[in-house]
């Protein structure tokens, strides 16, 4: 498909690009006119659009076709780049005289409201924004961060308006640190075996936050079968109120996170004590060795771990207790899992490690919710909260520069919401 750049008004250029545009995107009531290559600055293709003869403009208020009033100065709408060239639609918007809405600017099928980019280009950018950071997309396609943001926003808003919320049976509720680690967000995932996605994001992790979720979720809460969350009290209270029929599950991910936090505290204070008392620094650089699963360690890390484990110190005893609890997850019967959990808690209570005893007390207090994990795990997709959380953290890191909650939410829905796209969106890649 050779474009003759030297002959911008040439017949071949005009014919081919028009044919292509009509193939990719035809708009009722409008025709593509001339195509020009403008070479001052960065070369760009400008495609003139005009109304089909005799067709009337659509009122942007009521969407009805109305009589013309006047014509506004020319506007440009950016389209998907072709062969590395920027492409713009050029069109003079009409105003219509609407008996219902008064004098109104017309609405055009290729762009929303005052947007300077076409809807097709917005979807194109939004798709790339799933694969790269927004600033990378902006750099790559020679546009601004703001344009990419608007594009993703459009895609997310459409997706949220058109997503299917039927058949939701299992939820995962979680809190994540946001804004350079100073503030919290509450996130709610759907964690059904057939569908895992981000459903909702709210500011803070208060009772009001989670109540807002349930108010939005409405009567659907009556159909919930399982809800996974941690022991955060406001969550427990709200879930008990709004989803009383659902089985509440304290999931594996959160229990392990709780244990890891305890181990970390034991290690930190013991390392300090050893240093103060002049012992050799056996706990130096052991933090990740103790938090990771042993099977995920490299050879040299395993050697180092084995070395540390020879010492009879609190940190090691706490670590071994944590590793012992791993067996819990091998049980399938809630009854046997319960017996194992009770034995483990008793042993921890004799350990004389205060941090670990706190954990055991909390596990005892939430025994039934923990065992619900075994009752639920056929239905919910195991490890799903953890998987979604990891992806969420990557998105938040990438979105590090985001100042506003709005932009952060849009980024999260975009990458984790599994949002639908309009069927008419043409695939450009
Ligand atoms: Zn109108």
Tab-separated table of C-alpha atoms and ligand atoms in Angstrom:
chain	number	residue	atom	x	y	z
A	1	UNK	CA	0.000	0.000	0.000
A	2	UNK	CA	2.393	2.703	-1.141
A	3	UNK	CA	1.359	6.144	-0.090
A	4	UNK	CA	2.724	8.796	-2.393
A	5	UNK	CA	3.957	11.305	0.141
A	6	UNK	CA	5.299	13.565	-2.602
A	7	UNK	CA	1.828	14.067	-4.005
A	8	UNK	CA	-0.305	14.896	-1.026
A	9	UNK	CA	-3.263	15.819	-3.194
A	10	UNK	CA	-2.676	12.882	-5.535
A	11	UNK	CA	-5.490	10.624	-6.468
A	12	UNK	CA	-3.791	7.498	-5.153
A	13	UNK	CA	-3.305	8.850	-1.627
A	14	UNK	CA	-6.856	9.990	-1.427
A	15	UNK	CA	-8.346	6.822	-2.748
A	16	UNK	CA	-6.377	4.416	-0.615
A	17	UNK	CA	-6.685	6.094	2.719
A	18	UNK	CA	-10.361	6.811	2.215
A	19	UNK	CA	-10.994	3.204	1.282
A	20	UNK	CA	-9.109	2.157	4.378
A	21	UNK	CA	-10.999	4.529	6.666
A	22	UNK	CA	-14.327	3.513	5.211
A	23	UNK	CA	-13.367	-0.072	5.853
A	24	UNK	CA	-12.201	0.510	9.401
A	25	UNK	CA	-14.673	3.131	10.429
A	26	UNK	CA	-17.663	4.383	8.514
A	27	UNK	CA	-19.891	7.037	10.002
A	28	UNK	CA	-23.475	7.398	8.943
A	29	UNK	CA	-24.301	10.891	7.753
A	30	UNK	CA	-20.641	11.847	7.200
A	31	UNK	CA	-18.129	11.369	4.437
A	32	UNK	CA	-14.344	11.394	4.359
A	33	UNK	CA	-13.145	14.086	1.983
A	34	UNK	CA	-9.600	14.900	1.010
A	35	UNK	CA	-6.541	13.514	2.785
A	36	UNK	CA	-3.519	15.795	2.993
A	37	UNK	CA	-0.012	15.309	4.254
A	38	UNK	CA	1.093	18.352	6.196
A	39	UNK	CA	4.816	18.547	6.619
A	40	UNK	CA	5.473	21.580	8.738
A	41	UNK	CA	6.743	20.283	12.079
A	42	UNK	CA	6.051	16.605	12.591
A	43	UNK	CA	4.399	15.281	9.419
A	44	UNK	CA	0.762	14.444	9.826
A	45	UNK	CA	-2.117	13.251	7.743
A	46	UNK	CA	-5.208	15.412	7.893
A	47	UNK	CA	-8.482	13.852	6.835
A	48	UNK	CA	-11.319	16.247	6.090
A	49	UNK	CA	-14.759	15.144	7.121
A	50	UNK	CA	-17.987	16.757	6.013
A	51	UNK	CA	-21.643	15.986	6.583
A	52	UNK	CA	-23.297	13.939	3.872
A	53	UNK	CA	-25.391	16.222	1.706
A	54	UNK	CA	-28.850	16.713	3.135
A	55	UNK	CA	-28.093	15.036	6.483
A	56	UNK	CA	-28.873	17.007	9.598
A	57	UNK	CA	-26.812	17.263	12.779
A	58	UNK	CA	-27.719	15.398	15.953
A	59	UNK	CA	-28.422	17.548	19.033
A	60	UNK	CA	-25.921	16.744	21.800
A	61	UNK	CA	-28.694	17.212	24.357
A	62	UNK	CA	-31.464	14.907	23.164
A	63	UNK	CA	-29.556	13.030	20.396
A	64	UNK	CA	-32.276	13.822	17.846
A	65	UNK	CA	-31.568	15.107	14.345
A	66	UNK	CA	-32.346	18.809	14.208
A	67	UNK	CA	-32.252	21.695	11.748
A	68	UNK	CA	-28.928	23.477	11.339
A	69	UNK	CA	-28.192	26.775	13.072
A	70	UNK	CA	-24.623	27.672	12.143
A	71	UNK	CA	-21.137	26.206	11.779
A	72	UNK	CA	-18.279	26.536	14.284
A	73	UNK	CA	-14.558	27.022	13.535
A	74	UNK	CA	-12.680	23.922	12.503
A	75	UNK	CA	-11.735	21.303	15.099
A	76	UNK	CA	-9.147	18.517	14.998
A	77	UNK	CA	-9.641	15.030	16.373
A	78	UNK	CA	-6.660	12.746	16.670
A	79	UNK	CA	-6.999	9.297	15.148
A	80	UNK	CA	-4.803	6.172	15.365
A	81	UNK	CA	-1.353	6.838	13.827
A	82	UNK	CA	-0.734	5.168	10.476
A	83	UNK	CA	2.723	4.228	9.219
A	84	UNK	CA	4.229	6.307	12.008
A	85	UNK	CA	2.337	9.416	10.920
A	86	UNK	CA	-0.007	11.292	13.212
A	87	UNK	CA	-3.523	11.286	11.809
A	88	UNK	CA	-6.164	13.923	12.447
A	89	UNK	CA	-9.770	14.277	11.440
A	90	UNK	CA	-10.648	17.850	10.549
A	91	UNK	CA	-14.239	18.876	10.911
A	92	UNK	CA	-16.344	21.986	11.338
A	93	UNK	CA	-18.867	21.207	14.057
A	94	UNK	CA	-22.383	22.399	13.358
A	95	UNK	CA	-24.761	23.865	15.841
A	96	UNK	CA	-28.371	22.798	15.648
A	97	UNK	CA	-31.523	24.616	16.555
A	98	UNK	CA	-33.300	22.153	18.819
A	99	UNK	CA	-36.904	22.879	19.840
A	100	UNK	CA	-36.274	20.974	23.080
A	101	UNK	CA	-32.713	21.981	24.059
A	102	UNK	CA	-32.197	25.304	22.280
A	103	UNK	CA	-29.108	26.046	20.185
A	104	UNK	CA	-26.726	23.137	20.770
A	105	UNK	CA	-23.468	21.829	19.337
A	106	UNK	CA	-24.041	18.625	17.407
A	107	UNK	CA	-22.766	15.276	18.625
A	108	UNK	CA	-20.475	13.341	16.271
A	109	UNK	CA	-20.023	9.572	16.194
A	110	UNK	CA	-16.205	9.537	16.246
A	111	UNK	CA	-15.616	11.460	19.493
A	112	UNK	CA	-17.183	12.109	22.883
A	113	UNK	CA	-18.152	15.644	23.920
A	114	UNK	CA	-15.221	18.026	23.859
A	115	UNK	CA	-12.587	15.318	23.554
A	116	UNK	CA	-9.740	16.214	21.175
A	117	UNK	CA	-9.155	12.542	20.364
A	118	UNK	CA	-11.380	10.120	18.520
A	119	UNK	CA	-12.999	7.317	20.474
A	120	UNK	CA	-11.111	4.800	18.355
A	121	UNK	CA	-7.790	6.390	19.278
A	122	UNK	CA	-8.809	6.500	22.951
A	123	UNK	CA	-9.414	2.713	22.930
A	124	UNK	CA	-6.156	2.212	21.106
A	125	UNK	CA	-4.199	4.147	23.762
A	126	UNK	CA	-6.128	2.477	26.562
A	127	UNK	CA	-5.148	-0.941	25.254
A	128	UNK	CA	-1.495	-0.014	25.155
A	129	UNK	CA	-1.806	1.416	28.659
A	130	UNK	CA	-2.433	-2.120	29.868
A	131	UNK	CA	0.927	-3.208	28.536
A	132	UNK	CA	3.080	-0.199	29.465
A	133	UNK	CA	3.001	2.636	31.964
A	134	UNK	CA	1.010	5.704	30.980
A	135	UNK	CA	4.107	7.822	30.502
A	136	UNK	CA	5.633	5.147	28.250
A	137	UNK	CA	2.478	5.135	26.136
A	138	UNK	CA	2.572	8.932	25.922
A	139	UNK	CA	6.233	8.894	24.861
A	140	UNK	CA	5.802	6.114	22.376
A	141	UNK	CA	2.818	7.620	20.599
A	142	UNK	CA	4.073	11.206	20.847
A	143	UNK	CA	1.185	12.374	22.945
A	144	UNK	CA	0.759	13.713	26.470
A	145	UNK	CA	0.285	11.887	29.767
A	146	UNK	CA	-2.977	13.750	30.084
A	147	UNK	CA	-4.263	12.402	26.773
A	148	UNK	CA	-3.425	8.864	27.840
A	149	UNK	CA	-5.175	9.473	31.148
A	150	UNK	CA	-8.330	10.719	29.357
A	151	UNK	CA	-8.226	7.713	27.055
A	152	UNK	CA	-7.986	5.230	29.921
A	153	UNK	CA	-10.659	7.121	31.806
A	154	UNK	CA	-13.017	6.815	28.863
A	155	UNK	CA	-12.332	3.089	28.562
A	156	UNK	CA	-12.815	2.524	32.291
A	157	UNK	CA	-16.017	4.533	32.493
A	158	UNK	CA	-17.471	2.639	29.561
A	159	UNK	CA	-16.333	-0.662	31.041
A	160	UNK	CA	-17.816	0.073	34.471
A	161	UNK	CA	-21.126	1.093	32.920
A	162	UNK	CA	-21.286	-2.059	30.829
A	163	UNK	CA	-19.877	-4.771	33.079
A	164	UNK	CA	-21.942	-7.725	34.151
A	165	UNK	CA	-22.454	-7.950	37.914
A	166	UNK	CA	-24.658	-11.011	37.969
A	167	UNK	CA	-23.643	-14.314	39.476
A	168	UNK	CA	-21.153	-12.973	42.019
A	169	UNK	CA	-20.865	-15.531	44.827
A	170	UNK	CA	-17.458	-14.948	46.461
A	171	UNK	CA	-15.703	-11.764	47.498
A	172	UNK	CA	-12.251	-10.970	48.807
A	173	UNK	CA	-11.895	-7.785	50.852
A	174	UNK	CA	-8.500	-6.305	51.464
A	175	UNK	CA	-6.674	-3.169	52.505
A	176	UNK	CA	-3.633	-1.805	50.693
A	177	UNK	CA	-1.228	0.968	51.480
A	178	UNK	CA	-1.324	3.807	49.035
A	179	UNK	CA	0.140	7.267	48.547
A	180	UNK	CA	3.734	6.546	49.468
A	181	UNK	CA	2.599	4.266	52.223
A	182	UNK	CA	0.686	6.833	54.221
A	183	UNK	CA	-2.907	6.050	53.419
A	184	UNK	CA	-5.095	3.020	52.915
A	185	UNK	CA	-7.438	1.911	50.197
A	186	UNK	CA	-10.053	-0.789	50.629
A	187	UNK	CA	-10.346	-3.080	47.643
A	188	UNK	CA	-13.013	-5.669	46.944
A	189	UNK	CA	-12.374	-8.503	44.513
A	190	UNK	CA	-14.631	-11.089	43.008
A	191	UNK	CA	-12.870	-14.410	43.627
A	192	UNK	CA	-15.186	-16.964	42.084
A	193	UNK	CA	-13.590	-19.895	40.304
A	194	UNK	CA	-14.945	-18.645	36.969
A	195	UNK	CA	-14.216	-14.934	37.439
A	196	UNK	CA	-11.525	-13.098	39.346
A	197	UNK	CA	-11.417	-9.342	39.120
A	198	UNK	CA	-11.358	-6.065	40.992
A	199	UNK	CA	-14.907	-4.951	41.722
A	200	UNK	CA	-14.574	-1.880	43.872
A	201	UNK	CA	-12.042	0.571	45.344
A	202	UNK	CA	-12.686	2.950	48.247
A	203	UNK	CA	-10.664	5.428	50.258
A	204	UNK	CA	-9.478	4.454	53.781
A	205	UNK	CA	-10.282	1.234	55.625
A	206	UNK	CA	-12.938	2.426	58.003
A	207	UNK	CA	-16.366	1.084	58.725
A	208	UNK	CA	-17.772	3.852	56.498
A	209	UNK	CA	-15.593	2.682	53.602
A	210	UNK	CA	-16.769	-0.895	53.645
A	211	UNK	CA	-20.353	0.172	54.316
A	212	UNK	CA	-20.149	2.275	51.147
A	213	UNK	CA	-19.211	-0.829	49.237
A	214	UNK	CA	-22.204	-2.779	50.505
A	215	UNK	CA	-24.547	0.130	49.833
A	216	UNK	CA	-23.352	0.161	46.235
A	217	UNK	CA	-23.445	-3.626	45.969
A	218	UNK	CA	-27.014	-3.607	47.240
A	219	UNK	CA	-29.219	-6.692	47.155
A	220	UNK	CA	-26.548	-8.719	45.413
A	221	UNK	CA	-25.075	-9.240	48.898
A	222	UNK	CA	-27.959	-11.632	49.608
A	223	UNK	CA	-26.564	-14.062	47.043
A	224	UNK	CA	-23.027	-14.116	48.371
A	225	UNK	CA	-21.767	-17.459	49.616
A	226	UNK	CA	-18.224	-16.644	50.746
A	227	UNK	CA	-16.327	-13.549	51.783
A	228	UNK	CA	-12.598	-13.640	52.477
A	229	UNK	CA	-10.893	-10.938	54.498
A	230	UNK	CA	-8.438	-10.366	57.297
A	231	UNK	CA	-9.389	-9.759	60.936
A	232	UNK	CA	-9.680	-6.003	60.521
A	233	UNK	CA	-12.589	-5.195	62.888
A	234	UNK	CA	-14.573	-2.692	60.766
A	235	UNK	CA	-14.631	-5.228	57.930
A	236	UNK	CA	-15.852	-8.002	60.214
A	237	UNK	CA	-18.667	-5.836	61.544
A	238	UNK	CA	-19.824	-4.603	58.159
A	239	UNK	CA	-19.725	-8.062	56.591
A	240	UNK	CA	-21.773	-9.450	59.490
A	241	UNK	CA	-24.378	-6.757	58.943
A	242	UNK	CA	-24.719	-6.688	55.158
A	243	UNK	CA	-23.873	-10.225	54.142
A	244	UNK	CA	-25.167	-12.235	57.048
A	245	UNK	CA	-25.907	-15.270	54.872
A	246	UNK	CA	-22.387	-15.521	53.505
A	247	UNK	CA	-19.753	-17.698	55.131
A	248	UNK	CA	-16.958	-15.452	56.310
A	249	UNK	CA	-13.482	-16.810	55.664
A	250	UNK	CA	-10.164	-15.724	57.091
A	251	UNK	CA	-7.981	-16.775	54.241
A	252	UNK	CA	-4.608	-18.376	54.163
A	253	UNK	CA	-2.962	-15.354	52.630
A	254	UNK	CA	-3.873	-13.125	55.556
A	255	UNK	CA	-2.949	-15.664	58.216
A	256	UNK	CA	0.471	-16.142	56.681
A	257	UNK	CA	0.884	-12.380	56.424
A	258	UNK	CA	0.018	-12.064	60.124
A	259	UNK	CA	2.582	-14.744	61.048
A	260	UNK	CA	5.265	-13.152	58.915
A	261	UNK	CA	4.733	-9.859	60.662
A	262	UNK	CA	5.217	-11.560	64.036
A	263	UNK	CA	8.407	-13.300	62.869
A	264	UNK	CA	9.714	-10.015	61.576
A	265	UNK	CA	9.162	-8.316	64.915
A	266	UNK	CA	10.782	-11.165	66.869
A	267	UNK	CA	13.801	-11.096	64.566
A	268	UNK	CA	14.200	-7.312	64.719
A	269	UNK	CA	14.138	-7.082	68.502
A	270	UNK	CA	16.329	-10.152	68.979
A	271	UNK	CA	18.910	-8.872	66.500
A	272	UNK	CA	19.070	-5.646	68.474
A	273	UNK	CA	19.468	-7.536	71.742
A	274	UNK	CA	22.244	-9.778	70.393
A	275	UNK	CA	24.123	-6.766	69.136
A	276	UNK	CA	23.734	-4.936	72.432
A	277	UNK	CA	24.993	-7.962	74.392
A	278	UNK	CA	27.987	-8.348	72.099
A	279	UNK	CA	27.064	-11.649	70.412
A	280	UNK	CA	27.951	-12.408	66.824
A	281	UNK	CA	25.367	-10.955	64.394
A	282	UNK	CA	23.834	-14.266	63.295
A	283	UNK	CA	20.586	-12.599	62.254
A	284	UNK	CA	22.167	-10.131	59.910
A	285	UNK	CA	20.560	-10.171	56.447
A	286	UNK	CA	18.174	-12.968	57.369
A	287	UNK	CA	14.944	-11.037	56.993
A	288	UNK	CA	13.870	-12.453	53.614
A	289	UNK	CA	15.247	-15.902	54.373
A	290	UNK	CA	12.807	-16.134	57.244
A	291	UNK	CA	9.816	-14.703	55.430
A	292	UNK	CA	10.041	-16.597	52.160
A	293	UNK	CA	9.009	-20.204	51.736
A	294	UNK	CA	12.159	-22.360	51.903
A	295	UNK	CA	11.412	-23.892	48.485
A	296	UNK	CA	11.601	-20.414	46.959
A	297	UNK	CA	15.137	-19.776	48.184
A	298	UNK	CA	18.290	-19.982	46.079
A	299	UNK	CA	21.010	-22.475	46.944
A	300	UNK	CA	23.247	-20.009	48.780
A	301	UNK	CA	20.265	-18.637	50.683
A	302	UNK	CA	19.347	-22.141	51.819
A	303	UNK	CA	22.860	-22.672	53.140
A	304	UNK	CA	22.634	-19.432	55.045
A	305	UNK	CA	19.211	-20.392	56.429
A	306	UNK	CA	20.481	-23.803	57.569
A	307	UNK	CA	23.333	-21.990	59.273
A	308	UNK	CA	20.975	-19.694	61.197
A	309	UNK	CA	18.663	-22.548	62.153
A	310	UNK	CA	21.475	-24.183	64.211
A	311	UNK	CA	21.065	-21.522	66.858
A	312	UNK	CA	18.624	-21.957	69.676
A	313	UNK	CA	17.270	-18.421	69.587
A	314	UNK	CA	13.736	-17.044	69.698
A	315	UNK	CA	13.719	-16.098	66.056
A	316	UNK	CA	14.517	-19.642	65.008
A	317	UNK	CA	11.905	-21.131	67.312
A	318	UNK	CA	9.304	-18.702	65.943
A	319	UNK	CA	10.332	-19.566	62.391
A	320	UNK	CA	9.979	-23.287	63.030
A	321	UNK	CA	6.506	-22.755	64.477
A	322	UNK	CA	5.533	-20.849	61.388
A	323	UNK	CA	6.829	-23.595	59.114
A	324	UNK	CA	4.943	-26.192	61.131
A	325	UNK	CA	1.675	-24.383	60.505
A	326	UNK	CA	2.178	-24.880	56.767
A	327	UNK	CA	0.849	-28.432	57.216
A	328	UNK	CA	-2.525	-26.972	58.111
A	329	UNK	CA	-3.194	-26.175	54.482
A	330	UNK	CA	-2.797	-29.812	53.458
A	331	UNK	CA	-5.945	-30.822	55.315
A	332	UNK	CA	-9.183	-31.044	53.435
A	333	UNK	CA	-11.512	-31.791	56.355
A	334	UNK	CA	-12.353	-28.800	58.544
A	335	UNK	CA	-12.574	-31.108	61.572
A	336	UNK	CA	-9.032	-32.439	61.213
A	337	UNK	CA	-7.720	-29.028	60.286
A	338	UNK	CA	-9.334	-27.759	63.498
A	339	UNK	CA	-7.610	-30.379	65.641
A	340	UNK	CA	-4.277	-29.546	64.061
A	341	UNK	CA	-4.819	-25.818	64.565
A	342	UNK	CA	-5.666	-26.347	68.255
A	343	UNK	CA	-2.489	-28.383	68.827
A	344	UNK	CA	-0.418	-25.764	67.074
A	345	UNK	CA	-1.924	-22.950	69.163
A	346	UNK	CA	-1.244	-24.832	72.434
A	347	UNK	CA	2.368	-25.355	71.448
A	348	UNK	CA	2.761	-21.687	70.588
A	349	UNK	CA	1.248	-20.697	73.938
A	350	UNK	CA	4.052	-22.637	75.643
A	351	UNK	CA	6.733	-21.066	73.487
A	352	UNK	CA	7.322	-18.009	75.683
A	353	UNK	CA	7.551	-15.850	72.577
A	354	UNK	CA	5.084	-13.071	73.255
A	355	UNK	CA	4.691	-11.995	69.600
A	356	UNK	CA	3.782	-15.544	68.583
A	357	UNK	CA	1.438	-16.002	71.518
A	358	UNK	CA	-0.464	-12.946	70.331
A	359	UNK	CA	-0.908	-14.632	66.974
A	360	UNK	CA	-2.091	-17.875	68.551
A	361	UNK	CA	-4.624	-16.021	70.698
A	362	UNK	CA	-5.982	-14.254	67.658
A	363	UNK	CA	-6.190	-17.538	65.712
A	364	UNK	CA	-8.067	-19.133	68.603
A	365	UNK	CA	-10.453	-16.191	68.675
A	366	UNK	CA	-11.165	-16.595	64.958
A	367	UNK	CA	-11.038	-20.376	64.850
A	368	UNK	CA	-14.332	-20.851	63.000
A	369	UNK	CA	-13.498	-18.212	60.402
A	370	UNK	CA	-10.177	-19.897	59.741
A	371	UNK	CA	-11.821	-23.300	59.376
A	372	UNK	CA	-14.298	-21.754	56.946
A	373	UNK	CA	-11.383	-21.666	54.555
A	374	UNK	CA	-11.628	-25.441	54.346
A	375	UNK	CA	-15.385	-25.277	53.878
A	376	UNK	CA	-15.047	-22.683	51.106
A	377	UNK	CA	-12.080	-23.751	49.168
A	378	UNK	CA	-13.869	-25.868	46.617
A	379	UNK	CA	-15.840	-22.813	45.540
A	380	UNK	CA	-13.379	-19.953	45.668
A	381	UNK	CA	-10.280	-19.825	43.611
A	382	UNK	CA	-7.407	-20.557	45.961
A	383	UNK	CA	-4.687	-17.965	46.257
A	384	UNK	CA	-6.767	-15.553	44.260
A	385	UNK	CA	-6.644	-12.691	46.726
A	386	UNK	CA	-2.891	-13.056	46.874
A	387	UNK	CA	-2.525	-13.125	43.091
A	388	UNK	CA	-4.755	-10.105	42.606
A	389	UNK	CA	-2.987	-8.275	45.416
A	390	UNK	CA	0.411	-8.806	43.832
A	391	UNK	CA	-0.827	-7.464	40.530
A	392	UNK	CA	-2.419	-4.541	42.333
A	393	UNK	CA	0.845	-3.637	44.028
A	394	UNK	CA	2.647	-3.626	40.681
A	395	UNK	CA	0.004	-1.269	39.283
A	396	UNK	CA	0.274	1.010	42.316
A	397	UNK	CA	4.053	1.116	41.978
A	398	UNK	CA	3.765	1.967	38.316
A	399	UNK	CA	1.217	4.609	39.206
A	400	UNK	CA	3.625	6.086	41.728
A	401	UNK	CA	3.312	9.590	40.325
A	402	UNK	CA	-0.469	9.592	40.585
A	403	UNK	CA	-1.471	12.441	42.813
A	404	UNK	CA	-5.171	11.880	42.894
A	405	UNK	CA	-7.349	9.099	44.146
A	406	UNK	CA	-9.305	9.344	40.904
A	407	UNK	CA	-6.323	8.550	38.684
A	408	UNK	CA	-5.267	5.735	41.005
A	409	UNK	CA	-8.724	4.187	40.915
A	410	UNK	CA	-8.852	4.417	37.137
A	411	UNK	CA	-5.464	2.723	36.852
A	412	UNK	CA	-6.574	-0.092	39.165
A	413	UNK	CA	-9.864	-0.728	37.404
A	414	UNK	CA	-8.060	-0.627	34.084
A	415	UNK	CA	-5.525	-3.286	34.957
A	416	UNK	CA	-7.546	-5.480	37.342
A	417	UNK	CA	-11.203	-4.883	36.582
A	418	UNK	CA	-11.448	-7.317	33.632
A	419	UNK	CA	-13.677	-4.657	32.089
A	420	UNK	CA	-15.523	-5.268	28.824
A	421	UNK	CA	-14.845	-3.353	25.617
A	422	UNK	CA	-17.350	-2.341	22.961
A	423	UNK	CA	-17.653	-4.947	20.240
A	424	UNK	CA	-17.231	-2.323	17.517
A	425	UNK	CA	-13.714	-1.320	18.599
A	426	UNK	CA	-11.476	-2.107	15.684
A	427	UNK	CA	-8.332	-4.051	16.533
A	428	UNK	CA	-5.325	-2.147	15.227
A	429	UNK	CA	-2.733	-4.695	16.241
B	1	LIG	ZN1	-32.064	18.523	21.713
